[in-house]
Structures are given as C-alpha cells and as structure tokens.
PDB file of C-alpha atoms in Angstrom:
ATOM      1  CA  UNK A 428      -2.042  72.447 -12.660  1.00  0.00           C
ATOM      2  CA  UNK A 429      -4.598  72.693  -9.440  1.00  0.00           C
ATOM      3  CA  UNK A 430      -4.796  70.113  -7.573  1.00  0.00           C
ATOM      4  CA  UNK A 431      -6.385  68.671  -4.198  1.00  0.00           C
ATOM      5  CA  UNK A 432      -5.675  65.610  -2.253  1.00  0.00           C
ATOM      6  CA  UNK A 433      -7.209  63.645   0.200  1.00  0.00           C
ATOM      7  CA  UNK A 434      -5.012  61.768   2.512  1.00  0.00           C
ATOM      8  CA  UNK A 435      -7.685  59.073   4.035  1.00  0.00           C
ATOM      9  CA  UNK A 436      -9.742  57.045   1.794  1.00  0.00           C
ATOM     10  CA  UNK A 437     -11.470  55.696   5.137  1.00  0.00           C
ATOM     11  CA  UNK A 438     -12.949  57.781   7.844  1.00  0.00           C
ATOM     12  CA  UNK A 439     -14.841  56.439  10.743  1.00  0.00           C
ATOM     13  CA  UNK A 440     -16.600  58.356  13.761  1.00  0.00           C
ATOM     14  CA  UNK A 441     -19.157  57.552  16.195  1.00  0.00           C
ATOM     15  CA  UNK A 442     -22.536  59.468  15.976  1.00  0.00           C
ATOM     16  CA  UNK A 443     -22.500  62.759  18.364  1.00  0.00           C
ATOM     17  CA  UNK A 444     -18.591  62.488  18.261  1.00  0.00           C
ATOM     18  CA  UNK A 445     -17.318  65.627  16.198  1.00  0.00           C
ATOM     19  CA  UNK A 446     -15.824  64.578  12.257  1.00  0.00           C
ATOM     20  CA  UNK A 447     -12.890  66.109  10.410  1.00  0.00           C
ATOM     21  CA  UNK A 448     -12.367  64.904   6.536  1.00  0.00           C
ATOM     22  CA  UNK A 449      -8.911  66.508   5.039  1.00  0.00           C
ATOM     23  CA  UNK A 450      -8.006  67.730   1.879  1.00  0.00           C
ATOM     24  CA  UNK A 451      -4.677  69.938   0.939  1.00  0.00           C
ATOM     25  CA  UNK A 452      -4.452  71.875  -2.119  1.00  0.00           C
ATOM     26  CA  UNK A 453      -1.723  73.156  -4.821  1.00  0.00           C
ATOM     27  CA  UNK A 454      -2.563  76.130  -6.778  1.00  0.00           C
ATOM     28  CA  UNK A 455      -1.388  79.060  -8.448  1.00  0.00           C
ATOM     29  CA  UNK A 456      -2.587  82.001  -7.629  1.00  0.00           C
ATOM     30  CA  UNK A 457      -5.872  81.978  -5.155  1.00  0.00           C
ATOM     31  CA  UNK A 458      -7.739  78.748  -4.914  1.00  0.00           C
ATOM     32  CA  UNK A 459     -11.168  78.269  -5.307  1.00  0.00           C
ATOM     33  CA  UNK A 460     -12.048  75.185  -3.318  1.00  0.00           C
ATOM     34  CA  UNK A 461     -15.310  73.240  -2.730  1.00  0.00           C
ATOM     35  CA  UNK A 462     -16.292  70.377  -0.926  1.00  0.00           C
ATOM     36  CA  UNK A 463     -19.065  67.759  -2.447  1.00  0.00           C
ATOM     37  CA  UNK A 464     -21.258  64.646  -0.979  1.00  0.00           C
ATOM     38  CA  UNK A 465     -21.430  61.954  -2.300  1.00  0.00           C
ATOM     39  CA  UNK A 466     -24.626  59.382  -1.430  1.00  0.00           C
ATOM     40  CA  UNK A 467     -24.444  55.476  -3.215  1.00  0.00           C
ATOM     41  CA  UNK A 468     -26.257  55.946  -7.172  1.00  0.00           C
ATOM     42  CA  UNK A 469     -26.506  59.558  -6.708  1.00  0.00           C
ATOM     43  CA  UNK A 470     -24.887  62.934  -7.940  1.00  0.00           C
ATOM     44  CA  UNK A 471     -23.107  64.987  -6.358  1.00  0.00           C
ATOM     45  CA  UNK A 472     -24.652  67.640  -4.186  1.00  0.00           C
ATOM     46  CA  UNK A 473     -22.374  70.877  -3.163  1.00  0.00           C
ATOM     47  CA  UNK A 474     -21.653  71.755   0.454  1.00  0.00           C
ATOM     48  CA  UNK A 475     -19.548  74.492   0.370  1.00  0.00           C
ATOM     49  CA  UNK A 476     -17.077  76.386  -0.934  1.00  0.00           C
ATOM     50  CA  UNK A 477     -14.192  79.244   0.015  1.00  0.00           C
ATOM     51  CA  UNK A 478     -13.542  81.849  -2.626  1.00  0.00           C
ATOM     52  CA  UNK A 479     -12.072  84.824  -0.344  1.00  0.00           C
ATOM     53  CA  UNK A 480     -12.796  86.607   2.980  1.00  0.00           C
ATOM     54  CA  UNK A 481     -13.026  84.279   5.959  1.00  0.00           C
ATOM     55  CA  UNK A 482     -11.189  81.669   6.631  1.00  0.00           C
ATOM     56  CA  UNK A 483     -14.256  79.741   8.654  1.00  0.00           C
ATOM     57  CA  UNK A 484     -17.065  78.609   5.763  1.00  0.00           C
ATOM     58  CA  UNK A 485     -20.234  77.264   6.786  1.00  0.00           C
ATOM     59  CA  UNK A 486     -22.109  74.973   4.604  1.00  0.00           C
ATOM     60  CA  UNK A 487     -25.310  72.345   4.345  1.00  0.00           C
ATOM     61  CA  UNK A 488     -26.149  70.068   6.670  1.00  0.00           C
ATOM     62  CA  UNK A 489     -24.336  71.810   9.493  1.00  0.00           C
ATOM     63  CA  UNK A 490     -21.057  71.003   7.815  1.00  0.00           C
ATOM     64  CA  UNK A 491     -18.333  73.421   8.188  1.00  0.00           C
ATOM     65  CA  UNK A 492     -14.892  73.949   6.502  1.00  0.00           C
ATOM     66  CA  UNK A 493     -11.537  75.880   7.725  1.00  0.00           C
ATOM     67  CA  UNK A 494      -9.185  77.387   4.618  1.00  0.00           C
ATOM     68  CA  UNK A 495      -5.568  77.602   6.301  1.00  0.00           C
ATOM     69  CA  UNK A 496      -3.268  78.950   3.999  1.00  0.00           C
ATOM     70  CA  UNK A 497      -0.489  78.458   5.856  1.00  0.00           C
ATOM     71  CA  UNK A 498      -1.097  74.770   5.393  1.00  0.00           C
ATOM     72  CA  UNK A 499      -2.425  74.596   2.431  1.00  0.00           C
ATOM     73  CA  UNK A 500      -5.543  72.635   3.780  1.00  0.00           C
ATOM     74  CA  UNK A 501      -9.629  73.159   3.662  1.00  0.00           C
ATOM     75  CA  UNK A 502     -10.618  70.255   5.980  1.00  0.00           C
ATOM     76  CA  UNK A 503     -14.193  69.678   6.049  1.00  0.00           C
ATOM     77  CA  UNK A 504     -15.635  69.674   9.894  1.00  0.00           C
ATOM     78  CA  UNK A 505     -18.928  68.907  11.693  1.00  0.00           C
ATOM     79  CA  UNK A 506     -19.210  69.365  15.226  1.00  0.00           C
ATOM     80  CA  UNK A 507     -21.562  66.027  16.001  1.00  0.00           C
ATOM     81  CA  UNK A 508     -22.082  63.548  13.053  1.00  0.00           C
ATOM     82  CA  UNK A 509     -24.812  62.004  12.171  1.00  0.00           C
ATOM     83  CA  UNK A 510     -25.359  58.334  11.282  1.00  0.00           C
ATOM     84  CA  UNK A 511     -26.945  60.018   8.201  1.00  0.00           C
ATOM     85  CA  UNK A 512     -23.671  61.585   7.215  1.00  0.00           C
ATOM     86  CA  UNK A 513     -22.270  58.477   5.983  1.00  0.00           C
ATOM     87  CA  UNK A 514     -21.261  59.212   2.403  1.00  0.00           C
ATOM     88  CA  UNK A 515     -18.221  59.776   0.346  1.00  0.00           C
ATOM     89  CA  UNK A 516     -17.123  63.311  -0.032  1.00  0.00           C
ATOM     90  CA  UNK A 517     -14.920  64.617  -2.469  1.00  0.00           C
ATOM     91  CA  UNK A 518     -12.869  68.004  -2.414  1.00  0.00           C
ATOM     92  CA  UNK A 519     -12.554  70.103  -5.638  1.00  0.00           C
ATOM     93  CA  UNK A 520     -10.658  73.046  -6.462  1.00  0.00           C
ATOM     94  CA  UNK A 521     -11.501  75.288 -10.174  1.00  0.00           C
ATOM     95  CA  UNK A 522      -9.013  74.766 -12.307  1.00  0.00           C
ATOM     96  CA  UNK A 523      -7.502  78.042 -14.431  1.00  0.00           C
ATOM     97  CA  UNK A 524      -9.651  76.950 -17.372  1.00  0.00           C
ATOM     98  CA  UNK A 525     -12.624  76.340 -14.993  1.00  0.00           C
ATOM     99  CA  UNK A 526     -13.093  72.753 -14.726  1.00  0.00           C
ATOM    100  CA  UNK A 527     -13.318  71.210 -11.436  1.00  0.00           C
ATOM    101  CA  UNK A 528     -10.210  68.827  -9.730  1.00  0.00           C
ATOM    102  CA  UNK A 529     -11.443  66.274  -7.772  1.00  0.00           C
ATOM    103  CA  UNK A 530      -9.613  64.687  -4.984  1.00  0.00           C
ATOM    104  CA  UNK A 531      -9.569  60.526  -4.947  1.00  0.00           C
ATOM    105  CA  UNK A 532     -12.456  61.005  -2.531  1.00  0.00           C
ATOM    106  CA  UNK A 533     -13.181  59.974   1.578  1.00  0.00           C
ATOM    107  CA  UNK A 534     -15.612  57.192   2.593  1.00  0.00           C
ATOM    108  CA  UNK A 535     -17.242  58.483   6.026  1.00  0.00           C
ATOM    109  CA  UNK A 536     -18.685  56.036   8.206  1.00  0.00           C
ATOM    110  CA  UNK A 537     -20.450  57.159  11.076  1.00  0.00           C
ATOM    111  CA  UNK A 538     -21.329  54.425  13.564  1.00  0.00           C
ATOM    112  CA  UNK A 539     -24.073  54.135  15.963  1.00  0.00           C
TER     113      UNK A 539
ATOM    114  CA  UNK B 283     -35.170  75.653  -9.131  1.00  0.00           C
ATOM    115  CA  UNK B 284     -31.743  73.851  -8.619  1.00  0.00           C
ATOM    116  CA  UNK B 285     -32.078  70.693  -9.638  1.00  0.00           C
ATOM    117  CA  UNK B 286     -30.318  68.947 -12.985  1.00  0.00           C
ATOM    118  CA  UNK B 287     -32.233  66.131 -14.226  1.00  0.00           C
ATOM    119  CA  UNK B 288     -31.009  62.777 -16.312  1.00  0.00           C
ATOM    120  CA  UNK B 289     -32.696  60.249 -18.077  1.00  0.00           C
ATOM    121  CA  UNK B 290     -32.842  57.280 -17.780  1.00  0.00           C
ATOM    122  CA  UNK B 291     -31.975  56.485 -14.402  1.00  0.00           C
ATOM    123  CA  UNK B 292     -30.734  52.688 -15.909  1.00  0.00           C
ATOM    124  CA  UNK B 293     -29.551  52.085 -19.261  1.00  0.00           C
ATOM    125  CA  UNK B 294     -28.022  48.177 -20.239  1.00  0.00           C
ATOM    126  CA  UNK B 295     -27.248  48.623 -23.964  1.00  0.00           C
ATOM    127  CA  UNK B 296     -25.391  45.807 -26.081  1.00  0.00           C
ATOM    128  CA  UNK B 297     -21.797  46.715 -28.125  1.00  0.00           C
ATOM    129  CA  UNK B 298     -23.607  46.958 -31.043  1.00  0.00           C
ATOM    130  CA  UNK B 299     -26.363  49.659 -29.820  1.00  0.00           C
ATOM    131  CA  UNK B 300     -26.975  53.368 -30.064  1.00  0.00           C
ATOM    132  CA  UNK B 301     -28.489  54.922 -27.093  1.00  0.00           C
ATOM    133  CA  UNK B 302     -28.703  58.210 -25.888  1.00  0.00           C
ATOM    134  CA  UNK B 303     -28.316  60.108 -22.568  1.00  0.00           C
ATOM    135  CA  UNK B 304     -30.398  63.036 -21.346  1.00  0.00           C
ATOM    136  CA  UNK B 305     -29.691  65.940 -19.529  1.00  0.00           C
ATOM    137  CA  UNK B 306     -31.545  68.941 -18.734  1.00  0.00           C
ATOM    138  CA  UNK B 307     -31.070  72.427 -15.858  1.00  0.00           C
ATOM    139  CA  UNK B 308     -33.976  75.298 -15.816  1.00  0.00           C
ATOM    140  CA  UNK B 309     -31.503  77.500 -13.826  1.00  0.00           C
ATOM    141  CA  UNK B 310     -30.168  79.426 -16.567  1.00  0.00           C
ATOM    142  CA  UNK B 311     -26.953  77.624 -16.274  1.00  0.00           C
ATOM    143  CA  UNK B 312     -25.074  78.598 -19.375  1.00  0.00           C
ATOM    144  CA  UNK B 313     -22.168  75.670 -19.087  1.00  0.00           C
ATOM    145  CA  UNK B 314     -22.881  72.108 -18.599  1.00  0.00           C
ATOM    146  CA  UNK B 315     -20.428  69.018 -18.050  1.00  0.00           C
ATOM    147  CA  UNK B 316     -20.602  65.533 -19.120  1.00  0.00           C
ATOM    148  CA  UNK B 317     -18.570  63.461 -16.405  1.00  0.00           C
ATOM    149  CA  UNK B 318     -17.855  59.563 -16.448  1.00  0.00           C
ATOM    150  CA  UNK B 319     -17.249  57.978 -12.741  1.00  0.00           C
ATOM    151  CA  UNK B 320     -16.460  54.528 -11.819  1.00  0.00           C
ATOM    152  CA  UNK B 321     -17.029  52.750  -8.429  1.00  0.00           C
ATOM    153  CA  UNK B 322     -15.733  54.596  -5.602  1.00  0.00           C
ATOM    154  CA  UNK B 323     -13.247  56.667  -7.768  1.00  0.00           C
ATOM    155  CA  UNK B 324     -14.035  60.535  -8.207  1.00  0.00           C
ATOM    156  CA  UNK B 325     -15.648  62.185 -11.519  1.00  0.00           C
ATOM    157  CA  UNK B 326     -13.863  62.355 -14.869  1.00  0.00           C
ATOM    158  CA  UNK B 327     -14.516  65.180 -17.024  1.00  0.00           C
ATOM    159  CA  UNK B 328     -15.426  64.180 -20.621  1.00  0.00           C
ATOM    160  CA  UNK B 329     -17.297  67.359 -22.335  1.00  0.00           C
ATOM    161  CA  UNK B 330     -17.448  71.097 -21.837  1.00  0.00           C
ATOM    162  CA  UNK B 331     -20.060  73.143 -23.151  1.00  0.00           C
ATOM    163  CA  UNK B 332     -20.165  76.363 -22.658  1.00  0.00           C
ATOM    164  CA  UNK B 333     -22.898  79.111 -24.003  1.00  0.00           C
ATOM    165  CA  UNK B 334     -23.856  76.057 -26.366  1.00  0.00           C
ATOM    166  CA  UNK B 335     -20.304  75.283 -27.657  1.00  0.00           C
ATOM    167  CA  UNK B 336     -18.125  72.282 -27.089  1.00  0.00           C
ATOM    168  CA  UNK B 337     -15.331  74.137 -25.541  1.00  0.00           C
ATOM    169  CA  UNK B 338     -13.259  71.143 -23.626  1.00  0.00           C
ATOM    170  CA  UNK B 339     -13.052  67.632 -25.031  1.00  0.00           C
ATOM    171  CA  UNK B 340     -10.888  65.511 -22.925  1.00  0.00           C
ATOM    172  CA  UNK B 341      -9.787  63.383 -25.179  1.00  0.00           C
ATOM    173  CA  UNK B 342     -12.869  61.246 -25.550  1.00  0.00           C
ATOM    174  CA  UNK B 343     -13.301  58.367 -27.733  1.00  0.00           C
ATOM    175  CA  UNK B 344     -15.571  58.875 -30.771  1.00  0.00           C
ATOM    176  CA  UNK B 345     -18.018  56.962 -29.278  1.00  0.00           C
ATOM    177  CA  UNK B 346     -19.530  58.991 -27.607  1.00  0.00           C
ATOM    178  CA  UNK B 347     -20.800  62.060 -29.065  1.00  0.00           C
ATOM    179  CA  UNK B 348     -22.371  65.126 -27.020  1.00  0.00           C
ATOM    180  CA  UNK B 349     -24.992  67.667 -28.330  1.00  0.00           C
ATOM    181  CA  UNK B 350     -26.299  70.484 -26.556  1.00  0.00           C
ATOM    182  CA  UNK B 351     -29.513  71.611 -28.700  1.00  0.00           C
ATOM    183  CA  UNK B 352     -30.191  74.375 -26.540  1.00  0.00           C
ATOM    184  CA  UNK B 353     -28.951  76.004 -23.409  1.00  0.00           C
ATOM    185  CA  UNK B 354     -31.175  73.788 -20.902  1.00  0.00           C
ATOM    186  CA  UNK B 355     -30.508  70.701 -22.963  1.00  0.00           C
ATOM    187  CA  UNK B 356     -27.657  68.174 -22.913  1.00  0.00           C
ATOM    188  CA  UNK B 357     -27.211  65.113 -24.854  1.00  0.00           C
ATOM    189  CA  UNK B 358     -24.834  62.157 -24.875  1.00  0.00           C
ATOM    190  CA  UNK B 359     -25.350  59.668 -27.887  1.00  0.00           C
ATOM    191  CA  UNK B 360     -23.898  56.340 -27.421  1.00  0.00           C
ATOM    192  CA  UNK B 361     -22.588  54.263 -30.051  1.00  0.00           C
ATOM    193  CA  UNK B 362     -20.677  51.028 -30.148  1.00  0.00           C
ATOM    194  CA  UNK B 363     -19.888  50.890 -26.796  1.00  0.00           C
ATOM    195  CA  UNK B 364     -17.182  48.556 -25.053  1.00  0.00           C
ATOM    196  CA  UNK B 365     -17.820  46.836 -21.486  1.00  0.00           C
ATOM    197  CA  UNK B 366     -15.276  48.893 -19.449  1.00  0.00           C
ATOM    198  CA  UNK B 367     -17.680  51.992 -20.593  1.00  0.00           C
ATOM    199  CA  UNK B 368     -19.996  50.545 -18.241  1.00  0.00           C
ATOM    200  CA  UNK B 369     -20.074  53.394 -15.294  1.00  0.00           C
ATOM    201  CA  UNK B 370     -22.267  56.532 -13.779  1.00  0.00           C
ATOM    202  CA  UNK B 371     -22.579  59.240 -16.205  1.00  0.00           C
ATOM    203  CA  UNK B 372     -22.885  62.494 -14.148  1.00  0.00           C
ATOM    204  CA  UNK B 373     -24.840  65.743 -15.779  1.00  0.00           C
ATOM    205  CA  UNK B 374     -23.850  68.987 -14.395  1.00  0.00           C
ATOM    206  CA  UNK B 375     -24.183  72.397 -14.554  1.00  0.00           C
ATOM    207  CA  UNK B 376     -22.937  76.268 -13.542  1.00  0.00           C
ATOM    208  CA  UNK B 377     -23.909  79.668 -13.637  1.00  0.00           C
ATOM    209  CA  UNK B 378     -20.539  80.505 -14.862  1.00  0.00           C
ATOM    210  CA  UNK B 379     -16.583  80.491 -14.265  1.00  0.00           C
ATOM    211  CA  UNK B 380     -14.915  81.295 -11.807  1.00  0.00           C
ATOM    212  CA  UNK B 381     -15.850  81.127  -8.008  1.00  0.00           C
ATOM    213  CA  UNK B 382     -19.089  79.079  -8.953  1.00  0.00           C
ATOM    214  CA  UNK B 383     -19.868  75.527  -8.127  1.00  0.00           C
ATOM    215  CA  UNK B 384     -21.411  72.874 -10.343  1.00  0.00           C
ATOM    216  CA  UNK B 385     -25.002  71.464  -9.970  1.00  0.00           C
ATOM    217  CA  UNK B 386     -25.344  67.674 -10.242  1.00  0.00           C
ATOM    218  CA  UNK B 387     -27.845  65.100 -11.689  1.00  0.00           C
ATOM    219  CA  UNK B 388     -28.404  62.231 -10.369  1.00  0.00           C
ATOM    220  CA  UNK B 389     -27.193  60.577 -13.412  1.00  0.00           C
ATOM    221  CA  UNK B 390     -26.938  57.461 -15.377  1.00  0.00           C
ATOM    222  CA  UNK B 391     -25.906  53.860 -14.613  1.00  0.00           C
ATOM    223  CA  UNK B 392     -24.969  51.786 -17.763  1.00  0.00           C
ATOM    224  CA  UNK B 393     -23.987  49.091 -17.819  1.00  0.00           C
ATOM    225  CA  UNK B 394     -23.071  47.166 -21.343  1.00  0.00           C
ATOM    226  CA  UNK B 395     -22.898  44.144 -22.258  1.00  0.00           C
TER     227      UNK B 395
END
C-alpha cells in the first residue's frame, strides 16, 4: 500500500525565519502526493500537489514543495513564515484505488 | 465555486437518537468522501461514493448509514450512536481519480452523550 510519513509531530519557527515541514513517501509506481492545512474546527484546504514534470511545486499561500525522488521526500517549504501559518498540515499521497493516505500530521507554530 | 458545505456546524445527539449529517459541492464533483477525525490525529476514510454509488466502505459500523440522493448531495444518518463516535465529520469531494485532490467542508463536530 501507499503510504506517507511525517517524522515531526512539532514544528516551531520564528516569523520571517524560512519553514520546512517533512514528509517521505512509499509507493508503487509514480506517486501522487499532496500537501493539506489544517486550521482548529475546520476542513481541510489543499495546498499543493506533484503529479509529474518538475520537481519544484508552488502552491497557496506562498507555500512551496520539493519532490526528490532520490529520497523519497516532498517536504513542504516557505521562504518567511507567517504567524498566520500556524496550523497542522498533513501530507497525502492517492492510493491505487484513489483514496487519499494521510500522514499522522505536523503542528506548526510560528512565533512572534 | 469550490467550496463543500456541511450542516450543522454542531450536533450533541443522545445514544438513543437519529440525526443526520449534510453535505453538499456545486462543482460537478462526481465522488464524495465521508471522513471521521479525532483530535489532532489525521482523517479516516469511512464512505466512497462515486458517480452516486457506494463504492468503498471501510468497514463501518451499521450505525451509520450514508446516502447520496444525487450527485451534489451527501448524507450521513446517525443512529444509536456510542460516546467514542463523538469526533469531526469531514465532507469532501473530487473531480475524479487519479492526479486530483479532494475539496473539504468545514464539517461537523458531534459530540454524544
């Protein structure tokens, strides 16, 4: 089966400072891998996703991801956080019967 | 318009209630997803529907029992619930299979008692 896990249940940053949030996958075959937001008594909301092609996405909110396959990682990247992006994010990846796999999930806390 | 909507935003049923959940996409989504998630812990899939037919039920107890009247329109009825039930019920939605993501609601906090 797919599957995606995220090795920090706890990230904090400073505002301005730049963010990473990891996340490696195990698939078979080509992944399809998204990365979701998370805001307290709210839905989900999509930020991005890598199907094929290059290897830099760009997302929402400025948010950025890099697919290494060599690694098998899509960590999720902002250059300058926000106190705003304080959340919990979740990676996903499609499973082969098209459901989605989520990871256990980070907290961000971004700190003024 | 991307936006899945639920209803209600609260629900606080007793054991020995039947309630219903609401869910409802005007994107032309033609597969919609009925996920449980507790505190702090990611999404669990429950129900599948896909071009109006259950197509994945993760082994869900009996009570709770989807619909999906039409292809903008998802249901979950609630019956005889048990306290550890008590969670966010996520709507979502997709354009299709594949490379596509899901859409989110807001969705439902119940809590029973």
């Amino acid at each position: 089966a797919q599957s995606v896990a995220q090795p920090e249940d706890q990230v904090n940053v400073a505002e301005g400072n730049p963010l990473t949030v990891k996340c490696t996958y195990s698939v078979s075959g080509n992944p399809y891998l998204f990365w979701y937001v998370q805001y307290p008594n709210r839905g989900l909301q999509f930020l991005l996703k890598y199907i094929t092609g290059d290897n830099l996405v760009k997302g929402s909110y400025g948010f950025e991801a890099e697919f290494n396959k060599s690694q098998t990682s899509f960590h999720l990247k902002k250059p300058s956080a926000l106190v705003s992006d304080s959340a919990l994010y979740f990676c996903a990846v499609r499973e082969l019967n098209n459901d989605m796999r989520f990871g256990a999930g980070t907290r961000l806390t971004v700190k003024p | 318009d991307t936006e899945v909507t639920q209803t209600p935003k609260h629900l606080v049923m007793g054991m020995t209630n039947k309630k219903s959940l609401k869910c409802e996409q005007h994107m032309g989504h033609r597969a919609m997803y009925w996920y449980k998630q507790k505190a702090k812990k990611p999404p669990e899939l429950m129900f599948v529907y896909s071009y109006e037919k259950l197509s994945i039920n993760e082994s869900v107890p009996s009570r709770f029992s989807p619909e999906c009247p039409n292809s903008s329109l998802l249901n979950l009825h609630l019956h005889a619930l048990q306290p550890e039930d008590s969670a966010l019920y996520l709507c979502a939605s997709t354009q299709g299979q594949g490379s596509y993501e899901q859409y989110f609601g807001p969705g439902t906090r119940l809590t029973v008692t």
